[in-house]
Coordinates of N, CA and C in Angstrom, one line a residue:
X1 N 1.0 -1.0 0.0 CA 0.0 0.0 -0.1 C 0.7 1.4 0.1
X2 N 2.0 1.4 0.8 CA 2.9 2.0 1.2 C 3.3 2.8 -0.4
X3 N 3.9 1.4 -1.0 CA 4.5 2.1 -2.5 C 3.3 2.2 -3.4
X4 N 2.5 2.0 -3.2 CA 1.2 2.2 -4.3 C 1.0 4.0 -3.9
X5 N 0.9 4.3 -2.9 CA 0.9 5.6 -1.9 C 1.9 6.6 -3.5
X6 N 3.2 6.1 -2.5 CA 4.3 6.7 -3.2 C 4.2 7.0 -4.7
X7 N 4.3 6.1 -5.2 CA 4.0 6.1 -6.9 C 2.5 6.8 -7.0
X8 N 2.1 6.6 -6.5 CA 0.5 8.2 -7.1 C 1.0 9.4 -6.7
X9 N 1.7 9.9 -5.8 CA 1.9 11.1 -5.3 C 0.9 11.9 -4.3
X10 N 0.2 10.3 -3.2 CA -0.4 10.9 -2.8 C -0.2 11.2 -1.2
X11 N -0.5 12.2 -0.8 CA -0.3 12.8 0.6 C -0.5 11.9 1.9
X12 N 0.3 11.6 2.7 CA -0.6 10.7 3.7 C 0.6 11.4 5.1
X13 N -0.2 11.2 6.1 CA 0.8 10.8 7.3 C 0.4 9.7 8.2
X14 N 1.3 9.5 8.8 CA 0.7 8.3 9.9 C 1.8 8.4 11.0
X15 N 0.5 8.4 12.4 CA 1.0 8.7 13.8 C 0.7 7.1 14.6
X16 N 2.2 7.2 15.2 CA 2.2 5.3 15.3 C 2.5 5.6 16.8
X17 N 2.1 4.3 17.4 CA 2.4 4.8 18.9 C 2.4 3.0 19.3
X18 N 3.6 2.9 19.7 CA 3.9 1.0 20.4 C 3.4 1.0 21.9
X19 N 2.3 0.4 22.0 CA 1.4 -0.1 23.3 C 1.9 -1.8 23.8
X20 N 1.2 -1.6 24.7 CA 2.0 -3.5 25.5 C 0.4 -3.9 25.2
X21 N 0.3 -5.3 26.1 CA -0.5 -6.2 25.4 C -1.5 -5.3 26.4
X22 N -2.7 -5.8 26.5 CA -4.1 -5.7 27.4 C -4.5 -3.8 27.4
X23 N -5.1 -3.6 28.6 CA -5.9 -2.6 28.1 C -5.0 -1.2 27.4
X24 N -5.1 -0.8 26.4 CA -4.8 -0.1 25.9 C -5.3 1.5 25.7
X25 N -6.4 1.5 27.0 CA -7.4 2.4 26.8 C -6.6 4.1 27.0
X26 N -5.9 3.9 27.9 CA -4.7 5.4 28.2 C -3.7 5.5 27.2
X27 N -3.1 4.2 26.1 CA -2.6 4.8 25.1 C -3.5 5.7 23.6
X28 N -4.7 5.0 24.0 CA -5.2 5.6 23.1 C -5.6 7.1 23.2
X29 N -6.4 7.4 24.5 CA -6.1 8.9 24.7 C -4.7 9.7 24.9
X30 N -3.7 8.9 24.8 CA -2.6 9.4 24.9 C -2.6 10.1 23.4
X31 N -2.7 9.2 22.7 CA -2.2 9.3 21.2 C -3.6 10.3 20.7
X32 N -4.2 10.6 21.1 CA -5.4 11.6 20.3 C -5.6 12.7 21.2
X33 N -4.4 13.1 22.3 CA -4.2 14.3 22.5 C -3.7 15.6 21.7
X34 N -2.3 14.6 21.0 CA -1.5 15.1 19.9 C -1.8 15.0 18.9
X35 N -2.8 13.7 18.4 CA -4.1 13.9 17.1 C -4.7 15.6 17.5
X36 N -5.2 15.9 18.4 CA -6.4 17.0 18.4 C -5.7 18.4 18.0
X37 N -4.0 17.9 19.1 CA -3.4 19.5 18.5 C -3.1 20.1 17.0
X38 N -3.5 18.9 16.5 CA -2.4 18.5 14.7 C -4.1 18.7 14.0
X39 N -5.0 18.0 14.4 CA -6.2 18.5 13.6 C -7.3 19.3 14.3
X40 N -7.2 19.6 15.0 CA -8.3 20.5 15.9 C -9.9 19.8 15.4
X41 N -9.6 18.6 16.3 CA -11.1 17.7 15.8 C -11.7 18.6 17.2
X42 N -11.3 18.8 18.0 CA -12.5 19.8 19.5 C -11.8 20.7 19.4
X43 N -12.9 22.4 18.8 CA -12.5 23.6 18.8 C -11.4 24.1 20.3
X44 N -10.5 25.2 19.8 CA -9.8 25.9 20.7 C -10.8 26.8 22.1
X45 N -11.9 26.5 21.9 CA -12.9 27.3 23.1 C -13.1 26.1 24.0
X46 N -13.0 24.8 23.3 CA -13.3 23.7 24.4 C -11.9 23.1 24.8
X47 N -10.4 23.3 24.6 CA -9.9 23.0 24.8 C -9.5 22.7 26.3
X48 N -10.0 23.4 27.1 CA -9.9 23.4 28.0 C -10.9 22.3 28.5
X49 N -11.9 22.1 28.2 CA -12.6 21.1 28.6 C -12.5 19.6 27.9
X50 N -11.5 19.4 26.4 CA -11.2 18.8 25.8 C -11.1 17.5 26.5
X51 N -11.1 17.0 27.2 CA -10.4 15.8 28.5 C -12.1 15.9 28.4
X52 N -12.7 15.9 28.5 CA -14.5 16.0 29.4 C -15.1 15.3 27.8
X53 N -15.0 15.8 27.0 CA -15.2 15.1 25.5 C -15.2 14.0 24.8
X54 N -13.7 13.5 25.0 CA -13.3 12.2 24.8 C -14.5 11.3 25.4
X55 N -14.9 10.3 24.7 CA -15.3 9.2 25.8 C -14.9 8.1 24.8
X56 N -15.3 6.7 25.7 CA -14.7 5.9 25.3 C -16.2 4.8 24.9
X57 N -15.8 4.2 23.7 CA -17.2 3.8 22.8 C -17.2 2.6 23.8
X58 N -18.4 2.4 24.1 CA -19.5 1.3 25.1 C -19.1 0.1 24.7
X59 N -18.4 -0.3 23.7 CA -18.0 -1.5 23.2 C -16.4 -1.9 23.5
X60 N -15.8 -1.0 24.1 CA -14.5 -1.2 24.5 C -14.9 -2.0 26.3
X61 N -15.8 -1.2 26.5 CA -16.0 -1.9 28.3 C -16.4 -3.5 28.4
X62 N -16.3 -4.3 27.0 CA -16.4 -5.4 27.2 C -15.0 -6.3 26.1
X63 N -14.2 -5.5 27.0 CA -12.4 -6.1 26.1 C -12.0 -7.3 27.1
X64 N -12.7 -6.6 27.9 CA -11.9 -8.2 29.5 C -12.7 -9.2 30.3
X65 N -13.5 -8.6 29.7 CA -15.4 -9.6 30.5 C -15.3 -8.6 31.1
X66 N -17.2 -9.1 32.1 CA -17.8 -8.1 32.7 C -16.8 -8.4 34.4
X67 N -15.4 -9.3 34.6 CA -15.1 -9.0 35.7 C -16.0 -9.7 36.7
X68 N -15.3 -9.9 37.4 CA -15.6 -10.8 39.0 C -16.6 -10.7 40.1
X69 N -17.7 -11.1 40.0 CA -19.1 -10.9 41.1 C -18.7 -10.5 42.6
X70 N -18.7 -9.5 42.9 CA -18.3 -8.9 44.4 C -18.3 -10.4 45.3
X71 N -19.5 -10.7 45.1 CA -20.1 -11.6 46.2 C -19.3 -13.1 46.0
X72 N -18.0 -13.2 45.3 CA -17.1 -14.1 45.7 C -16.3 -13.9 46.6
X73 N -15.8 -12.8 46.8 CA -15.3 -11.8 47.8 C -15.7 -12.3 48.9

């Protein structure tokens, strides 16, 4: 794909971050903040509140199962 993009003279940018196995939600937020600084996904007016505007998709809550019932302990 990269070779095709280069031969077609298509501009692109890649943001890459190495992550460990497991829960990568903090890594996703660590990547989205610089992305927002670059692309201004959340306006400058809301930059103070931007941390409140990013939400984890509900499907991410099921990545590691539902956890153990508290009654087991």
